[in-house]
């Protein structure tokens, strides 16, 4: 199990990638997809805040097995959510 600190760094790194790709798309596409891309950026920031809240507050702090399950589920959800945001960004650019 990775540490909380490392998990937070991974969350920040993934969200930063989404936001930087979105800003790159804004520069390339100018105003064509501006509202949709800003919505994706806002979703990424909301995801980051939600994940940080959940990392800092596991459900059962005193039961190591439940804490491990909590962080495992959190990591799976983190990667799924980031993948969905990248898919949304890709779909916005194709349309």
PDB file of C-alpha atoms in Angstrom:
ATOM      1  CA  UNK A   1       0.000   0.000   0.000  1.00  0.00           C
ATOM      2  CA  UNK A   2       1.379   3.358  -0.937  1.00  0.00           C
ATOM      3  CA  UNK A   3       1.531   6.198   1.514  1.00  0.00           C
ATOM      4  CA  UNK A   4      -1.041   8.968   1.738  1.00  0.00           C
ATOM      5  CA  UNK A   5       1.591  11.458   0.640  1.00  0.00           C
ATOM      6  CA  UNK A   6       2.385   9.478  -2.496  1.00  0.00           C
ATOM      7  CA  UNK A   7      -1.311   9.062  -3.298  1.00  0.00           C
ATOM      8  CA  UNK A   8      -1.822  12.821  -3.035  1.00  0.00           C
ATOM      9  CA  UNK A   9       1.131  13.427  -5.353  1.00  0.00           C
ATOM     10  CA  UNK A  10      -0.327  10.991  -7.883  1.00  0.00           C
ATOM     11  CA  UNK A  11      -3.698  12.761  -7.725  1.00  0.00           C
ATOM     12  CA  UNK A  12      -2.036  16.130  -8.282  1.00  0.00           C
ATOM     13  CA  UNK A  13       0.070  14.790 -11.153  1.00  0.00           C
ATOM     14  CA  UNK A  14      -2.899  13.249 -12.966  1.00  0.00           C
ATOM     15  CA  UNK A  15      -5.122  16.300 -12.542  1.00  0.00           C
ATOM     16  CA  UNK A  16      -2.270  18.555 -13.663  1.00  0.00           C
ATOM     17  CA  UNK A  17      -1.953  16.492 -16.836  1.00  0.00           C
ATOM     18  CA  UNK A  18      -5.650  16.888 -17.585  1.00  0.00           C
ATOM     19  CA  UNK A  19      -5.583  20.629 -16.946  1.00  0.00           C
ATOM     20  CA  UNK A  20      -2.425  21.212 -18.979  1.00  0.00           C
ATOM     21  CA  UNK A  21      -3.805  19.196 -21.910  1.00  0.00           C
ATOM     22  CA  UNK A  22      -7.045  21.155 -21.688  1.00  0.00           C
ATOM     23  CA  UNK A  23      -5.218  24.495 -21.751  1.00  0.00           C
ATOM     24  CA  UNK A  24      -3.190  23.304 -24.723  1.00  0.00           C
ATOM     25  CA  UNK A  25      -6.456  22.512 -26.481  1.00  0.00           C
ATOM     26  CA  UNK A  26      -7.732  25.991 -25.630  1.00  0.00           C
ATOM     27  CA  UNK A  27      -4.676  27.558 -27.221  1.00  0.00           C
ATOM     28  CA  UNK A  28      -5.039  25.478 -30.372  1.00  0.00           C
ATOM     29  CA  UNK A  29      -8.822  25.763 -30.781  1.00  0.00           C
ATOM     30  CA  UNK A  30      -9.233  29.342 -29.562  1.00  0.00           C
ATOM     31  CA  UNK A  31     -12.939  29.919 -28.849  1.00  0.00           C
ATOM     32  CA  UNK A  32     -14.547  27.018 -30.679  1.00  0.00           C
ATOM     33  CA  UNK A  33     -14.714  24.617 -27.734  1.00  0.00           C
ATOM     34  CA  UNK A  34     -13.966  27.030 -24.913  1.00  0.00           C
ATOM     35  CA  UNK A  35     -17.021  26.377 -22.714  1.00  0.00           C
ATOM     36  CA  UNK A  36     -16.762  22.610 -22.990  1.00  0.00           C
ATOM     37  CA  UNK A  37     -13.051  22.617 -22.184  1.00  0.00           C
ATOM     38  CA  UNK A  38     -13.569  24.910 -19.186  1.00  0.00           C
ATOM     39  CA  UNK A  39     -16.218  22.476 -17.965  1.00  0.00           C
ATOM     40  CA  UNK A  40     -13.688  19.631 -18.200  1.00  0.00           C
ATOM     41  CA  UNK A  41     -11.133  21.688 -16.254  1.00  0.00           C
ATOM     42  CA  UNK A  42     -13.709  22.411 -13.557  1.00  0.00           C
ATOM     43  CA  UNK A  43     -14.575  18.708 -13.358  1.00  0.00           C
ATOM     44  CA  UNK A  44     -10.883  17.877 -12.943  1.00  0.00           C
ATOM     45  CA  UNK A  45     -10.517  20.374 -10.090  1.00  0.00           C
ATOM     46  CA  UNK A  46     -13.666  19.035  -8.430  1.00  0.00           C
ATOM     47  CA  UNK A  47     -12.314  15.489  -8.786  1.00  0.00           C
ATOM     48  CA  UNK A  48      -9.035  16.530  -7.173  1.00  0.00           C
ATOM     49  CA  UNK A  49     -10.791  18.160  -4.239  1.00  0.00           C
ATOM     50  CA  UNK A  50     -13.093  15.162  -3.746  1.00  0.00           C
ATOM     51  CA  UNK A  51     -10.214  12.675  -3.871  1.00  0.00           C
ATOM     52  CA  UNK A  52      -8.141  14.710  -1.423  1.00  0.00           C
ATOM     53  CA  UNK A  53     -11.085  14.848   0.977  1.00  0.00           C
ATOM     54  CA  UNK A  54     -11.474  11.085   0.771  1.00  0.00           C
ATOM     55  CA  UNK A  55      -7.733  10.422   1.151  1.00  0.00           C
ATOM     56  CA  UNK A  56      -7.618  12.526   4.292  1.00  0.00           C
ATOM     57  CA  UNK A  57     -10.727  10.941   5.838  1.00  0.00           C
ATOM     58  CA  UNK A  58     -10.898   7.151   5.521  1.00  0.00           C
ATOM     59  CA  UNK A  59     -14.133   5.561   6.709  1.00  0.00           C
ATOM     60  CA  UNK A  60     -12.755   3.309   9.448  1.00  0.00           C
ATOM     61  CA  UNK A  61      -9.407   4.655  10.660  1.00  0.00           C
ATOM     62  CA  UNK A  62      -8.944   1.981  13.310  1.00  0.00           C
ATOM     63  CA  UNK A  63      -9.500  -1.093  11.154  1.00  0.00           C
ATOM     64  CA  UNK A  64      -6.422  -1.667   8.934  1.00  0.00           C
ATOM     65  CA  UNK A  65      -8.238  -4.027   6.557  1.00  0.00           C
ATOM     66  CA  UNK A  66     -10.992  -1.505   5.846  1.00  0.00           C
ATOM     67  CA  UNK A  67      -8.463   1.296   5.437  1.00  0.00           C
ATOM     68  CA  UNK A  68      -6.566  -0.765   2.877  1.00  0.00           C
ATOM     69  CA  UNK A  69      -9.799  -1.511   0.986  1.00  0.00           C
ATOM     70  CA  UNK A  70     -10.697   2.180   1.139  1.00  0.00           C
ATOM     71  CA  UNK A  71      -7.422   3.278  -0.452  1.00  0.00           C
ATOM     72  CA  UNK A  72      -7.501   0.478  -3.031  1.00  0.00           C
ATOM     73  CA  UNK A  73     -10.995   1.494  -4.115  1.00  0.00           C
ATOM     74  CA  UNK A  74      -9.942   5.139  -4.125  1.00  0.00           C
ATOM     75  CA  UNK A  75      -7.014   4.440  -6.459  1.00  0.00           C
ATOM     76  CA  UNK A  76      -9.233   2.467  -8.839  1.00  0.00           C
ATOM     77  CA  UNK A  77     -11.783   5.272  -8.892  1.00  0.00           C
ATOM     78  CA  UNK A  78      -9.010   7.840  -9.373  1.00  0.00           C
ATOM     79  CA  UNK A  79      -7.693   6.146 -12.502  1.00  0.00           C
ATOM     80  CA  UNK A  80     -11.198   5.534 -13.888  1.00  0.00           C
ATOM     81  CA  UNK A  81     -12.240   9.145 -13.337  1.00  0.00           C
ATOM     82  CA  UNK A  82      -9.087  10.525 -14.915  1.00  0.00           C
ATOM     83  CA  UNK A  83      -9.538   8.207 -17.882  1.00  0.00           C
ATOM     84  CA  UNK A  84     -13.118   9.454 -18.318  1.00  0.00           C
ATOM     85  CA  UNK A  85     -11.951  13.083 -18.217  1.00  0.00           C
ATOM     86  CA  UNK A  86      -9.331  12.397 -20.887  1.00  0.00           C
ATOM     87  CA  UNK A  87     -12.018  10.666 -22.958  1.00  0.00           C
ATOM     88  CA  UNK A  88     -14.307  13.713 -22.573  1.00  0.00           C
ATOM     89  CA  UNK A  89     -11.477  16.005 -23.689  1.00  0.00           C
ATOM     90  CA  UNK A  90     -10.756  13.804 -26.678  1.00  0.00           C
ATOM     91  CA  UNK A  91     -14.436  13.643 -27.632  1.00  0.00           C
ATOM     92  CA  UNK A  92     -14.761  17.423 -27.314  1.00  0.00           C
ATOM     93  CA  UNK A  93     -11.936  17.916 -29.763  1.00  0.00           C
ATOM     94  CA  UNK A  94     -13.268  15.397 -32.282  1.00  0.00           C
ATOM     95  CA  UNK A  95     -16.730  16.946 -32.407  1.00  0.00           C
TER      96      UNK A  95
END
